[in-house]
Amino acid sequence: MIKVTTVMVATLALMAYLFRDTLFQAPAAAPATFERLAALPREVRESSGIVVLPQDGHYLTHNDAGNRPYLYKLNEQGQLLQTYKLNLKNIDWEDLTMDDSGYIYIADTGNNDNDRRDLAIYKVNASNMSDTQPIRYTYEDQEKYPPKKKERNFDVEAIFWHSGSLYLISRDRGRRETAKVYRLPDTPGNHQAKLIGSHKLKAQVTGAAISPDRQTVVLLSDEKLHLYTGFDSPAAFYEGTYEEVQLPGAGQTEGVAFENDRTLIITSEGGNLYRYSR
């Protein structure tokens, strides 16, 4: 009996050793998913930015240049819940972000021809949408309006907020190879956007967001996510680990926001609302 027990123990020990990688490996992470949630309502013809509101499954978006200066509250079924009519101009609204105090920032920063002198980001009190304050600015490194075609890298369609500052990421319309990063204070007034870095990226950046835990920054381009993790500071997110994610069939993706640390909400000018989970 003792011999049989000894043999069985030895056999089990050998099996545990041979299959140790299978037996003791950590559970596999859930696969990434990309899904279309809904069509956007007809009022939102050209969604260009989005933020996630504190209420579960509620979002705020807006239309691109040439449309009314309205913010639209939606749910994840694409239903229009409320329209906020702001006493502002929509010259070229391109993105939205939100701070920890509930202020929303509307980026009137579209600058296709690189010749605008009236750039602004509007700070809006989410609990009182009539309370709007402009943050007006110029770029510290722009001298000509417009510059030569190859130097046209002063169009911004992507912003995010972090710790009292707004970060602006350029869309390179000149050489199409460099995303510049600027920083602005989040206080109303007249400011100069400080160039704090640049990143080689052969993509036309259309949106940006930072995760609630401040550990991930995402840039958006057509049918593509550019994820950055492992950085020392959000101001230098591009120094972190880079991951590119394809969004097949999503079309002209323009707005992106984090729903939680691992889930993104995305809109397209084609009129759709998407969710990506990683």
mmCIF file of C-alpha atoms in Angstrom:
data_model
loop_
_atom_site.group_PDB
_atom_site.id
_atom_site.type_symbol
_atom_site.label_atom_id
_atom_site.label_comp_id
_atom_site.label_asym_id
_atom_site.label_seq_id
_atom_site.Cartn_x
_atom_site.Cartn_y
_atom_site.Cartn_z
ATOM 1 C CA MET A 1 0.000 0.000 0.000
ATOM 2 C CA ILE A 2 2.841 2.354 0.907
ATOM 3 C CA LYS A 3 4.539 1.589 -2.429
ATOM 4 C CA VAL A 4 1.319 2.342 -4.360
ATOM 5 C CA THR A 5 0.849 5.650 -2.511
ATOM 6 C CA THR A 6 4.463 6.610 -3.156
ATOM 7 C CA VAL A 7 4.084 5.888 -6.872
ATOM 8 C CA MET A 8 0.864 7.920 -7.072
ATOM 9 C CA VAL A 9 2.429 10.904 -5.289
ATOM 10 C CA ALA A 10 5.451 10.759 -7.553
ATOM 11 C CA THR A 11 3.217 10.549 -10.643
ATOM 12 C CA LEU A 12 1.141 13.541 -9.527
ATOM 13 C CA ALA A 13 4.284 15.549 -8.788
ATOM 14 C CA LEU A 14 5.667 14.747 -12.233
ATOM 15 C CA MET A 15 2.392 15.774 -13.919
ATOM 16 C CA ALA A 16 2.297 19.014 -11.942
ATOM 17 C CA TYR A 17 5.849 19.782 -13.076
ATOM 18 C CA LEU A 18 5.195 18.944 -16.738
ATOM 19 C CA PHE A 19 1.961 20.959 -16.925
ATOM 20 C CA ARG A 20 2.974 23.757 -14.525
ATOM 21 C CA ASP A 21 2.546 26.490 -17.173
ATOM 22 C CA THR A 22 -1.036 25.424 -17.867
ATOM 23 C CA LEU A 23 -2.038 24.760 -14.258
ATOM 24 C CA PHE A 24 -0.656 27.928 -12.694
ATOM 25 C CA GLN A 25 -0.918 30.540 -15.430
ATOM 26 C CA ALA A 26 -2.997 33.665 -14.751
ATOM 27 C CA PRO A 27 -6.472 33.780 -16.294
ATOM 28 C CA ALA A 28 -6.389 35.139 -19.835
ATOM 29 C CA ALA A 29 -7.512 38.725 -20.274
ATOM 30 C CA ALA A 30 -10.829 39.230 -21.992
ATOM 31 C CA PRO A 31 -10.399 39.875 -25.726
ATOM 32 C CA ALA A 32 -10.839 43.424 -26.961
ATOM 33 C CA THR A 33 -14.249 44.176 -28.441
ATOM 34 C CA PHE A 34 -15.469 46.853 -30.837
ATOM 35 C CA GLU A 35 -19.203 47.291 -31.333
ATOM 36 C CA ARG A 36 -21.630 49.720 -32.883
ATOM 37 C CA LEU A 37 -24.054 50.865 -30.213
ATOM 38 C CA ALA A 38 -26.472 52.957 -32.261
ATOM 39 C CA ALA A 39 -27.016 55.474 -34.999
ATOM 40 C CA LEU A 40 -26.782 59.070 -33.873
ATOM 41 C CA PRO A 41 -29.966 61.184 -34.038
ATOM 42 C CA ARG A 42 -30.544 63.287 -37.148
ATOM 43 C CA GLU A 43 -29.750 66.461 -35.176
ATOM 44 C CA VAL A 44 -26.170 65.246 -34.800
ATOM 45 C CA ARG A 45 -25.131 65.178 -38.432
ATOM 46 C CA GLU A 46 -21.381 65.668 -37.949
ATOM 47 C CA SER A 47 -20.375 64.592 -34.435
ATOM 48 C CA SER A 48 -16.873 65.879 -33.824
ATOM 49 C CA GLY A 49 -16.345 65.453 -30.078
ATOM 50 C CA ILE A 50 -17.800 63.571 -27.119
ATOM 51 C CA VAL A 51 -17.597 63.405 -23.321
ATOM 52 C CA VAL A 52 -19.030 60.812 -20.959
ATOM 53 C CA LEU A 53 -21.385 62.281 -18.363
ATOM 54 C CA PRO A 54 -21.587 61.084 -14.735
ATOM 55 C CA GLN A 55 -24.941 59.401 -15.392
ATOM 56 C CA ASP A 56 -24.360 55.861 -16.676
ATOM 57 C CA GLY A 57 -24.777 55.585 -20.431
ATOM 58 C CA HIS A 58 -25.192 59.333 -21.039
ATOM 59 C CA TYR A 59 -22.966 61.380 -23.334
ATOM 60 C CA LEU A 60 -22.563 64.911 -24.621
ATOM 61 C CA THR A 61 -21.600 65.671 -28.214
ATOM 62 C CA HIS A 62 -21.676 68.488 -30.788
ATOM 63 C CA ASN A 63 -21.491 69.084 -34.523
ATOM 64 C CA ASP A 64 -18.570 70.303 -36.604
ATOM 65 C CA ALA A 65 -18.035 73.679 -38.347
ATOM 66 C CA GLY A 66 -20.968 75.446 -39.944
ATOM 67 C CA ASN A 67 -23.520 73.972 -37.548
ATOM 68 C CA ARG A 68 -25.408 75.480 -34.640
ATOM 69 C CA PRO A 69 -23.610 76.098 -31.311
ATOM 70 C CA TYR A 70 -25.508 73.346 -29.536
ATOM 71 C CA LEU A 71 -24.511 70.526 -27.220
ATOM 72 C CA TYR A 72 -26.574 67.333 -27.437
ATOM 73 C CA LYS A 73 -27.164 64.919 -24.575
ATOM 74 C CA LEU A 74 -27.561 61.312 -25.758
ATOM 75 C CA ASN A 75 -27.887 57.851 -24.293
ATOM 76 C CA GLU A 76 -26.199 54.682 -25.527
ATOM 77 C CA GLN A 77 -29.234 53.841 -27.638
ATOM 78 C CA GLY A 78 -28.535 57.010 -29.644
ATOM 79 C CA GLN A 79 -31.650 58.782 -28.349
ATOM 80 C CA LEU A 80 -31.519 62.565 -28.030
ATOM 81 C CA LEU A 81 -32.340 63.426 -24.411
ATOM 82 C CA GLN A 82 -31.689 67.159 -24.322
ATOM 83 C CA THR A 83 -30.358 70.005 -26.465
ATOM 84 C CA TYR A 84 -28.357 72.834 -24.903
ATOM 85 C CA LYS A 85 -28.424 76.002 -27.017
ATOM 86 C CA LEU A 86 -25.328 78.039 -26.165
ATOM 87 C CA ASN A 87 -24.844 81.735 -26.778
ATOM 88 C CA LEU A 88 -21.580 81.138 -28.620
ATOM 89 C CA LYS A 89 -20.259 80.899 -32.166
ATOM 90 C CA ASN A 90 -19.441 77.577 -33.739
ATOM 91 C CA ILE A 91 -16.661 78.618 -36.081
ATOM 92 C CA ASP A 92 -15.074 75.172 -36.063
ATOM 93 C CA TRP A 93 -15.855 73.129 -32.953
ATOM 94 C CA GLU A 94 -13.643 70.052 -32.964
ATOM 95 C CA ASP A 95 -13.491 68.341 -29.568
ATOM 96 C CA LEU A 96 -14.775 68.183 -25.989
ATOM 97 C CA THR A 97 -13.159 67.378 -22.670
ATOM 98 C CA MET A 98 -14.220 67.630 -19.017
ATOM 99 C CA ASP A 99 -12.349 68.404 -15.793
ATOM 100 C CA ASP A 100 -12.728 66.920 -12.313
ATOM 101 C CA SER A 101 -15.052 69.742 -11.220
ATOM 102 C CA GLY A 102 -17.582 69.100 -13.977
ATOM 103 C CA TYR A 103 -16.595 71.919 -16.314
ATOM 104 C CA ILE A 104 -16.826 71.110 -20.015
ATOM 105 C CA TYR A 105 -14.357 72.538 -22.517
ATOM 106 C CA ILE A 106 -15.450 73.087 -26.125
ATOM 107 C CA ALA A 107 -12.519 73.322 -28.516
ATOM 108 C CA ASP A 108 -13.235 75.928 -31.186
ATOM 109 C CA THR A 109 -9.791 75.115 -32.507
ATOM 110 C CA GLY A 110 -10.363 73.864 -36.049
ATOM 111 C CA ASN A 111 -7.870 75.629 -38.289
ATOM 112 C CA ASN A 112 -7.761 73.851 -41.647
ATOM 113 C CA ASP A 113 -5.950 76.685 -43.409
ATOM 114 C CA ASN A 114 -3.738 77.535 -40.423
ATOM 115 C CA ASP A 115 -4.733 81.198 -40.648
ATOM 116 C CA ARG A 116 -7.125 81.698 -37.707
ATOM 117 C CA ARG A 117 -6.452 84.459 -35.175
ATOM 118 C CA ASP A 118 -9.634 83.876 -33.156
ATOM 119 C CA LEU A 119 -8.926 80.449 -31.639
ATOM 120 C CA ALA A 120 -10.788 79.677 -28.423
ATOM 121 C CA ILE A 121 -11.710 76.972 -25.962
ATOM 122 C CA TYR A 122 -14.978 77.636 -24.157
ATOM 123 C CA LYS A 123 -15.231 76.655 -20.494
ATOM 124 C CA VAL A 124 -18.829 75.716 -19.733
ATOM 125 C CA ASN A 125 -20.393 74.997 -16.348
ATOM 126 C CA ALA A 126 -22.151 71.642 -16.782
ATOM 127 C CA SER A 127 -24.698 72.506 -14.085
ATOM 128 C CA ASN A 128 -25.457 75.872 -15.712
ATOM 129 C CA MET A 129 -24.898 75.767 -19.451
ATOM 130 C CA SER A 130 -25.445 79.518 -19.798
ATOM 131 C CA ASP A 131 -22.248 80.066 -17.798
ATOM 132 C CA THR A 132 -19.618 80.088 -20.570
ATOM 133 C CA GLN A 133 -16.164 81.670 -20.438
ATOM 134 C CA PRO A 134 -13.644 81.894 -23.300
ATOM 135 C CA ILE A 135 -10.034 80.794 -23.122
ATOM 136 C CA ARG A 136 -8.504 82.629 -26.092
ATOM 137 C CA TYR A 137 -5.044 81.787 -27.293
ATOM 138 C CA THR A 138 -2.314 81.836 -29.940
ATOM 139 C CA TYR A 139 0.447 79.301 -30.599
ATOM 140 C CA GLU A 140 3.843 80.406 -29.331
ATOM 141 C CA ASP A 141 5.644 79.028 -32.402
ATOM 142 C CA GLN A 142 3.341 80.428 -35.105
ATOM 143 C CA GLU A 143 4.667 83.525 -36.865
ATOM 144 C CA LYS A 144 2.800 83.535 -40.198
ATOM 145 C CA TYR A 145 -0.935 83.279 -40.920
ATOM 146 C CA PRO A 146 -0.867 81.017 -42.798
ATOM 147 C CA PRO A 147 2.644 79.563 -42.878
ATOM 148 C CA LYS A 148 4.061 77.840 -45.945
ATOM 149 C CA LYS A 149 2.120 74.709 -46.871
ATOM 150 C CA LYS A 150 4.721 72.274 -45.528
ATOM 151 C CA GLU A 151 4.750 74.127 -42.187
ATOM 152 C CA ARG A 152 0.987 74.001 -41.636
ATOM 153 C CA ASN A 153 0.774 72.186 -38.335
ATOM 154 C CA PHE A 154 -1.470 74.546 -36.327
ATOM 155 C CA ASP A 155 -4.795 72.789 -36.786
ATOM 156 C CA VAL A 156 -6.068 71.166 -33.568
ATOM 157 C CA GLU A 157 -8.957 68.694 -33.426
ATOM 158 C CA ALA A 158 -7.957 66.928 -30.199
ATOM 159 C CA ILE A 159 -7.751 68.104 -26.585
ATOM 160 C CA PHE A 160 -7.788 66.602 -23.102
ATOM 161 C CA TRP A 161 -7.738 68.069 -19.575
ATOM 162 C CA HIS A 162 -5.381 67.100 -16.752
ATOM 163 C CA SER A 163 -4.586 68.778 -13.443
ATOM 164 C CA GLY A 164 -5.439 72.367 -14.305
ATOM 165 C CA SER A 165 -4.144 72.291 -17.871
ATOM 166 C CA LEU A 166 -5.544 71.665 -21.325
ATOM 167 C CA TYR A 167 -3.419 69.632 -23.729
ATOM 168 C CA LEU A 168 -3.849 70.268 -27.442
ATOM 169 C CA ILE A 169 -2.623 67.802 -30.093
ATOM 170 C CA SER A 170 -2.114 69.102 -33.611
ATOM 171 C CA ARG A 171 -3.252 67.665 -36.914
ATOM 172 C CA ASP A 172 -0.297 67.961 -39.281
ATOM 173 C CA ARG A 173 -1.691 69.262 -42.573
ATOM 174 C CA GLY A 174 1.762 70.075 -43.931
ATOM 175 C CA ARG A 175 4.090 67.096 -43.824
ATOM 176 C CA ARG A 176 1.523 64.713 -42.253
ATOM 177 C CA GLU A 177 4.092 63.181 -39.943
ATOM 178 C CA THR A 178 4.242 65.049 -36.612
ATOM 179 C CA ALA A 179 1.678 65.566 -33.855
ATOM 180 C CA LYS A 180 2.666 68.562 -31.744
ATOM 181 C CA VAL A 181 1.556 68.850 -28.112
ATOM 182 C CA TYR A 182 0.665 72.223 -26.582
ATOM 183 C CA ARG A 183 -0.359 73.159 -23.055
ATOM 184 C CA LEU A 184 -2.807 75.872 -21.960
ATOM 185 C CA PRO A 185 -4.071 76.842 -18.499
ATOM 186 C CA ASP A 186 -7.748 76.012 -17.989
ATOM 187 C CA THR A 187 -8.487 79.563 -16.832
ATOM 188 C CA PRO A 188 -10.440 82.060 -18.963
ATOM 189 C CA GLY A 189 -8.484 84.916 -20.510
ATOM 190 C CA ASN A 190 -5.893 85.450 -23.229
ATOM 191 C CA HIS A 191 -3.025 82.981 -23.314
ATOM 192 C CA GLN A 192 -0.215 81.591 -25.397
ATOM 193 C CA ALA A 193 -0.264 77.845 -26.028
ATOM 194 C CA LYS A 194 3.148 76.510 -25.030
ATOM 195 C CA LEU A 195 4.724 73.867 -27.252
ATOM 196 C CA ILE A 196 5.852 71.137 -24.837
ATOM 197 C CA GLY A 197 6.644 68.271 -27.180
ATOM 198 C CA SER A 198 6.063 66.519 -30.473
ATOM 199 C CA HIS A 199 5.556 62.970 -31.636
ATOM 200 C CA LYS A 200 6.180 61.299 -34.977
ATOM 201 C CA LEU A 201 2.793 59.980 -36.021
ATOM 202 C CA LYS A 202 1.734 59.493 -39.622
ATOM 203 C CA ALA A 203 -1.945 59.950 -38.877
ATOM 204 C CA GLN A 204 -4.369 62.865 -38.933
ATOM 205 C CA VAL A 205 -5.386 63.231 -35.282
ATOM 206 C CA THR A 206 -9.122 63.920 -34.849
ATOM 207 C CA GLY A 207 -9.706 63.364 -31.124
ATOM 208 C CA ALA A 208 -8.029 62.707 -27.768
ATOM 209 C CA ALA A 209 -8.894 61.580 -24.246
ATOM 210 C CA ILE A 210 -7.250 60.532 -20.975
ATOM 211 C CA SER A 211 -8.496 57.680 -18.782
ATOM 212 C CA PRO A 212 -10.015 58.356 -15.325
ATOM 213 C CA ASP A 213 -6.957 56.805 -13.618
ATOM 214 C CA ARG A 214 -4.665 59.025 -15.771
ATOM 215 C CA GLN A 215 -2.703 55.961 -16.908
ATOM 216 C CA THR A 216 -3.772 55.910 -20.577
ATOM 217 C CA VAL A 217 -3.989 58.563 -23.269
ATOM 218 C CA VAL A 218 -5.702 57.835 -26.566
ATOM 219 C CA LEU A 219 -5.478 59.709 -29.844
ATOM 220 C CA LEU A 220 -8.011 59.053 -32.580
ATOM 221 C CA SER A 221 -7.691 59.096 -36.368
ATOM 222 C CA ASP A 222 -9.876 57.646 -39.118
ATOM 223 C CA GLU A 223 -10.755 54.057 -38.118
ATOM 224 C CA LYS A 224 -7.795 53.889 -35.740
ATOM 225 C CA LEU A 225 -6.929 54.303 -32.042
ATOM 226 C CA HIS A 226 -3.453 55.256 -30.836
ATOM 227 C CA LEU A 227 -3.065 54.151 -27.200
ATOM 228 C CA TYR A 228 -0.260 55.281 -24.886
ATOM 229 C CA THR A 229 0.475 53.741 -21.475
ATOM 230 C CA GLY A 230 3.379 53.527 -19.032
ATOM 231 C CA PHE A 231 4.342 57.205 -19.270
ATOM 232 C CA ASP A 232 5.729 59.225 -16.350
ATOM 233 C CA SER A 233 3.447 62.199 -16.958
ATOM 234 C CA PRO A 234 0.369 62.774 -19.142
ATOM 235 C CA ALA A 235 2.173 65.817 -20.545
ATOM 236 C CA ALA A 236 4.672 63.427 -22.137
ATOM 237 C CA PHE A 237 2.247 60.598 -22.904
ATOM 238 C CA TYR A 238 3.927 59.955 -26.266
ATOM 239 C CA GLU A 239 7.042 58.697 -24.422
ATOM 240 C CA GLY A 240 5.071 55.734 -23.126
ATOM 241 C CA THR A 241 4.278 52.356 -24.653
ATOM 242 C CA TYR A 242 2.422 52.711 -27.941
ATOM 243 C CA GLU A 243 -0.341 50.468 -29.287
ATOM 244 C CA GLU A 244 -2.284 50.917 -32.508
ATOM 245 C CA VAL A 245 -5.816 49.538 -32.753
ATOM 246 C CA GLN A 246 -7.776 49.249 -35.987
ATOM 247 C CA LEU A 247 -11.495 50.090 -36.035
ATOM 248 C CA PRO A 248 -12.628 48.462 -39.274
ATOM 249 C CA GLY A 249 -15.714 49.929 -40.863
ATOM 250 C CA ALA A 250 -15.999 52.840 -38.413
ATOM 251 C CA GLY A 251 -15.473 55.475 -41.092
ATOM 252 C CA GLN A 252 -14.483 59.052 -40.277
ATOM 253 C CA THR A 253 -14.061 58.700 -36.513
ATOM 254 C CA GLU A 254 -13.923 62.107 -34.804
ATOM 255 C CA GLY A 255 -14.908 61.929 -31.130
ATOM 256 C CA VAL A 256 -13.478 59.742 -28.348
ATOM 257 C CA ALA A 257 -13.879 59.603 -24.559
ATOM 258 C CA PHE A 258 -13.219 57.104 -21.773
ATOM 259 C CA GLU A 259 -16.267 55.498 -20.178
ATOM 260 C CA ASN A 260 -13.980 53.808 -17.653
ATOM 261 C CA ASP A 261 -10.276 52.961 -17.552
ATOM 262 C CA ARG A 262 -10.614 50.246 -20.212
ATOM 263 C CA THR A 263 -13.627 51.319 -22.255
ATOM 264 C CA LEU A 264 -13.922 54.010 -24.898
ATOM 265 C CA ILE A 265 -16.936 55.675 -26.503
ATOM 266 C CA ILE A 266 -16.378 56.801 -30.108
ATOM 267 C CA THR A 267 -18.433 58.775 -32.626
ATOM 268 C CA SER A 268 -18.099 59.152 -36.362
ATOM 269 C CA GLU A 269 -19.161 61.860 -38.773
ATOM 270 C CA GLY A 270 -20.979 59.070 -40.582
ATOM 271 C CA GLY A 271 -23.516 59.207 -37.744
ATOM 272 C CA ASN A 272 -22.680 56.266 -35.505
ATOM 273 C CA LEU A 273 -21.918 55.657 -31.833
ATOM 274 C CA TYR A 274 -19.377 52.943 -30.965
ATOM 275 C CA ARG A 275 -17.854 51.282 -27.892
ATOM 276 C CA TYR A 276 -14.371 49.797 -27.686
ATOM 277 C CA SER A 277 -13.337 47.694 -24.665
ATOM 278 C CA ARG A 278 -9.846 46.343 -24.125
#
